[in-house]
Short mmCIF file of C-alpha atoms in Angstrom, two decimals:
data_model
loop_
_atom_site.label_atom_id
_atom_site.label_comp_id
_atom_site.label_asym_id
_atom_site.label_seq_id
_atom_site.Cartn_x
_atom_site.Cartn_y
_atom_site.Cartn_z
CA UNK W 1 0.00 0.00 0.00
CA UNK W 2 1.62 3.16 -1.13
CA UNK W 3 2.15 6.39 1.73
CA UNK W 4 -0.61 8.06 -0.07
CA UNK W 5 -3.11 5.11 0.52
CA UNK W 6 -2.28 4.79 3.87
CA UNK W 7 -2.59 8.23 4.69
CA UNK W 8 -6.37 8.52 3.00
CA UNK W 9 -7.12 5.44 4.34
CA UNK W 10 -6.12 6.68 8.36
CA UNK W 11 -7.80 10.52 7.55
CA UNK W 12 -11.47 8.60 6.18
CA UNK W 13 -10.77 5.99 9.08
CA UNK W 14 -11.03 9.30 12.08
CA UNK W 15 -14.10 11.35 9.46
CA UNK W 16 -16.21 7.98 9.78
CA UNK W 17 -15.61 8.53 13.91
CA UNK W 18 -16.66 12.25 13.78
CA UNK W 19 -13.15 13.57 14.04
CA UNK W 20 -12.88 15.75 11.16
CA UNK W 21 -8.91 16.60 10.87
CA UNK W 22 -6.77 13.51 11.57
CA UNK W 23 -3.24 13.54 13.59
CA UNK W 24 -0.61 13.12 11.19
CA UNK W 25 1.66 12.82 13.12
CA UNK W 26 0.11 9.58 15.44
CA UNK W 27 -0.18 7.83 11.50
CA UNK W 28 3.41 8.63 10.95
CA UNK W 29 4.60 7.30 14.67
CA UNK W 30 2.42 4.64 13.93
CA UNK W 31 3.90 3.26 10.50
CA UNK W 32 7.30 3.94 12.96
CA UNK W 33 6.07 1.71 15.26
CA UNK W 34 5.46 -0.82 12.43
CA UNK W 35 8.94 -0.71 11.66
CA UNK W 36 10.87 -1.69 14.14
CA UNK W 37 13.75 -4.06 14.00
CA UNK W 38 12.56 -6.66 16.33
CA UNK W 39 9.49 -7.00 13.46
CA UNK W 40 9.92 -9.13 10.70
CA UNK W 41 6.18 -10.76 9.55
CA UNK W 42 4.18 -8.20 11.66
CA UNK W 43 5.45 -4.93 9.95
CA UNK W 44 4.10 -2.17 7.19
CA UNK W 45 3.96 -4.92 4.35
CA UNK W 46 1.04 -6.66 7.27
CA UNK W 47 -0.76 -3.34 8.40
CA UNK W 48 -0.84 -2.47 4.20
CA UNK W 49 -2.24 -6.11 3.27
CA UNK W 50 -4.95 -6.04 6.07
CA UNK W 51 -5.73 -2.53 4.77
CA UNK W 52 -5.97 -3.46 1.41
CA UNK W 53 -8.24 -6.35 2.16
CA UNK W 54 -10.36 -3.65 4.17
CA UNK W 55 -10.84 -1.31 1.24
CA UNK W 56 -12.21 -4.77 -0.10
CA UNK W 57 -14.52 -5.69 2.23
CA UNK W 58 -14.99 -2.89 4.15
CA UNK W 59 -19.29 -2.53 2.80
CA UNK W 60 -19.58 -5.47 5.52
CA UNK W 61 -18.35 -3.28 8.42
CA UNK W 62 -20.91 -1.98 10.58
CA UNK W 63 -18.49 0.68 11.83
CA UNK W 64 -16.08 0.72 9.09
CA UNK W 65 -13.88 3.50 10.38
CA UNK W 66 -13.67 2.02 13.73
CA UNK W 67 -12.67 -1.51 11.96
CA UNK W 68 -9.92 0.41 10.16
CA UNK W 69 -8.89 1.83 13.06
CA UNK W 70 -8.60 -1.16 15.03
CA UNK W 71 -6.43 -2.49 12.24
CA UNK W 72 -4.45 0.22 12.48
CA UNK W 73 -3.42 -0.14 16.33
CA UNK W 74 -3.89 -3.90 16.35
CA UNK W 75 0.27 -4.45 16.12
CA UNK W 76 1.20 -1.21 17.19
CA UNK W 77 2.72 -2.29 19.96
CA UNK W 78 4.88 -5.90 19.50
CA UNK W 79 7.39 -6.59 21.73
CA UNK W 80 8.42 -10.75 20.79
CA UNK W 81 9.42 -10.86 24.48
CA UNK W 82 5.73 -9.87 26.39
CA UNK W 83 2.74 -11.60 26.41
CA UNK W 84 0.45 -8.15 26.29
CA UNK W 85 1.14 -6.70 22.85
CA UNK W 86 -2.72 -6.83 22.20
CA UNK W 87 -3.61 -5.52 25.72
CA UNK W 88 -1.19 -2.66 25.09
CA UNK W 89 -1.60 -2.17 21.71
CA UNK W 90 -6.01 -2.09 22.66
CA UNK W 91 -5.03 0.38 25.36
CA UNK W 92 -2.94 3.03 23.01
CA UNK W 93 -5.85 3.10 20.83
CA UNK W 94 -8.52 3.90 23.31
CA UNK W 95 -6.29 6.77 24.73
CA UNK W 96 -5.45 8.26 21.34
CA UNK W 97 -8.78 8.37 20.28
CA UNK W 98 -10.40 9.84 23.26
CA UNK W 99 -7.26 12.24 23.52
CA UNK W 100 -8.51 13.38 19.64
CA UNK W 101 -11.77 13.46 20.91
CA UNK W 102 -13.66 10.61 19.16
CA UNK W 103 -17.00 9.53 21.23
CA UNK W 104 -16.21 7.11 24.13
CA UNK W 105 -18.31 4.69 23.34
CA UNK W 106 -16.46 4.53 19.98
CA UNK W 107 -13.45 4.26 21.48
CA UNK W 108 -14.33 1.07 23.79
CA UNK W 109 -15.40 -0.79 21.02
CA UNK W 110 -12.17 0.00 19.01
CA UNK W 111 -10.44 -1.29 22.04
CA UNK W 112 -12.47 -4.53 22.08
CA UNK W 113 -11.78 -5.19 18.75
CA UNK W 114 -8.17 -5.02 19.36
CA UNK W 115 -8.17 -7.31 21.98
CA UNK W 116 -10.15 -9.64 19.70
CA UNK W 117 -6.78 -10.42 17.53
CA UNK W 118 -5.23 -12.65 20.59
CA UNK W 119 -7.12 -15.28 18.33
CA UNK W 120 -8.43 -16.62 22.23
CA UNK W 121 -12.20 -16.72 21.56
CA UNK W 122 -14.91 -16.96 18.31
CA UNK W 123 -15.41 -13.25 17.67
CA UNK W 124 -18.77 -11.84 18.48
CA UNK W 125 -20.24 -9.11 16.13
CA UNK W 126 -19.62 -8.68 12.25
CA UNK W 127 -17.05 -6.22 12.65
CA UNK W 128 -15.11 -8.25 15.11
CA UNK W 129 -15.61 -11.58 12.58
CA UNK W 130 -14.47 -8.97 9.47
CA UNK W 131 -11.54 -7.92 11.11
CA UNK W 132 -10.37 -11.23 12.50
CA UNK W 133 -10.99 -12.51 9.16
CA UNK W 134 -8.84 -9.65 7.51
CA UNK W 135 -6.30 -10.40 10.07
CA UNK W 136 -6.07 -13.97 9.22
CA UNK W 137 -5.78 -13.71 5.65
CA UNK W 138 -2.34 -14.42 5.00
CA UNK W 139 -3.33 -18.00 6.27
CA UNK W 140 -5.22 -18.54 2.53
CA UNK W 141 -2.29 -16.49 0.72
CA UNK W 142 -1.18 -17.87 -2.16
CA UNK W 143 1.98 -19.99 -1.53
CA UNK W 144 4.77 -18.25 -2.00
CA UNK W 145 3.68 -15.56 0.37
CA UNK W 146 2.44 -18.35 3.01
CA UNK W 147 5.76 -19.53 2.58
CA UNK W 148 7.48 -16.08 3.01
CA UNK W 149 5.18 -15.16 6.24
CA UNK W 150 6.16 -18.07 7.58
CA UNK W 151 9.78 -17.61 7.43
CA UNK W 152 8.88 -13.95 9.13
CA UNK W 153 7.46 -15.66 11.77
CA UNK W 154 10.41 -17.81 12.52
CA UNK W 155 12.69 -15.19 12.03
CA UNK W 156 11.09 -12.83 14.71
CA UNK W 157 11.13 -15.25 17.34
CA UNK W 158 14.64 -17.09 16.03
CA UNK W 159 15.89 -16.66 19.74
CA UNK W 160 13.99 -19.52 20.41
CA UNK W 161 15.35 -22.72 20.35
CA UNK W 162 14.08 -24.94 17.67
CA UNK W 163 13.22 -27.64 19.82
CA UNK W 164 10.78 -25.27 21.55
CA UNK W 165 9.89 -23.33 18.69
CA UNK W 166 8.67 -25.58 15.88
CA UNK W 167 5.97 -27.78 18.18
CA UNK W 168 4.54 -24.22 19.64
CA UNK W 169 4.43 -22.94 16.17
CA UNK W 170 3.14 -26.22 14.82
CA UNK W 171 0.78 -26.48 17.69
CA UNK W 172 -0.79 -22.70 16.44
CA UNK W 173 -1.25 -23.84 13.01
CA UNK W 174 -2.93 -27.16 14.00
CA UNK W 175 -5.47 -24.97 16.05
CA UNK W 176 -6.60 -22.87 13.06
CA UNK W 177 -6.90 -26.04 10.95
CA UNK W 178 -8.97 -27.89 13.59
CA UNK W 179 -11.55 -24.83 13.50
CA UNK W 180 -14.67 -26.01 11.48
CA UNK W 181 -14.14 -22.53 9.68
CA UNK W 182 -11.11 -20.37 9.58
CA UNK W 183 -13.00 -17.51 7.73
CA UNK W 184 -16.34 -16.16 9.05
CA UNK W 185 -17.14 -13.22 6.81
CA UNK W 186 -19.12 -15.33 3.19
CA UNK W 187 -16.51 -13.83 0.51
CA UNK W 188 -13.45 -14.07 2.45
CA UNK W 189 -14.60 -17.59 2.89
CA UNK W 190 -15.08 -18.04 -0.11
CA UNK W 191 -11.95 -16.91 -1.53
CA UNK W 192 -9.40 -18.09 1.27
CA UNK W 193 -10.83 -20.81 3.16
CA UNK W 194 -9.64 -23.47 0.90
CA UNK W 195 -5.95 -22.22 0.10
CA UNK W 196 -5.58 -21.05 3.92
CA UNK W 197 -6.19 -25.18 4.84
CA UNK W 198 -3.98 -26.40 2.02
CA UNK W 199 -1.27 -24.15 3.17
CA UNK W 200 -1.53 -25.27 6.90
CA UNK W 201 -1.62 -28.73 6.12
CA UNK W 202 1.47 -28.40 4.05
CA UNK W 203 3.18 -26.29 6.95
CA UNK W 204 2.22 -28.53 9.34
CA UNK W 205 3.47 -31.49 7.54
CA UNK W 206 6.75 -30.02 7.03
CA UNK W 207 7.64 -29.59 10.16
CA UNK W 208 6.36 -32.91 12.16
#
């Protein structure tokens, strides 16, 4: 997604919440943030695909600027050593948006959404089930970006020993697959569903 995109995408993102001038500066500190070093799947090239697939699907969103939003802040904070990136992450979004003076209420809900990308429950609500389902779509990429996510994934947490490593990440993947759906949004579904299993079983066959 080119700087241009992402900028009209982050100023329609804070109209559709009532907040008529955006902070430029928070969408620059954010794409910072996305950035870092330590960050080698969950980076600019990730926020930019999910936001691509919302300007796709975004007629499903209830809220769609609060969805974008959410996507926005949902890796802001990732830290391969802490187990509350999402927490965090949920937390800077609620405070920036009330700080900019989007309605409370609004800003709750962005921070639930947030939280829903630990991938810990079914998500409740279309929005929550779009966004999950935007989050997850590099699991029904074709294969040769499958293949290169998953050697981002390794590399960001390559300070853990294989032995360790390769049955947690193995363990991840076998979750998804065991779900009786993976996508719950009719078109994303539709178009990922099948590649996302084919690419799991694959991964997860590799590495047993």
């Amino acid at each position: 997604m080119t700087p241009e995109a992402l900028l009209a995408n982050w100023n329609a993102a804070w109209r559709a919440v009532g907040i008529a001038r955006a902070d430029e500066a928070l969408c620059i500190e954010l794409q910072h943030s996305y950035s870092e070093p330590q960050r080698h799947y969950h980076t600019l090239q990730h926020l930019g695909e999910c936001l691509e697939w919302f300007e796709r699907e975004k007629e499903l969103a209830e809220r769609p600027g609060e969805v974008a939003l959410a996507l926005w802040f949902h890796d802001a904070i990732y830290d391969v050593h802490a187990h509350d990136n999402e927490a965090r992450s949920a937390d800077w979004a609620r405070s920036a948006m009330l700080e900019h003076g989007a309605p409370e209420e609004a800003a709750e809900r962005v921070h639930s959404l947030v939280m829903a990308t630990r991938h810990d429950a079914v998500p409740e609500g279309h929005d929550a089930e779009l966004l999950i389902d935007i989050d997850l779509s590099i699991l029904g990429a074709e294969r040769a970006r499958f293949d290169e996510y998953e050697r981002q994934v390794h590399a960001e947490y390559a300070f853990v020993p294989d032995e360790v490593r390769l049955p947690r990440r193995r363990a991840i993947l076998q979750r998804f697959l065991a779900r009786e759906a993976i996508y719950a949004t009719p078109r994303m579904h539709a178009l990922l569903e099948a590649q996302a299993r084919a690419n799991l079983a694959r991964s997860i066959a590799a590495s047993g």
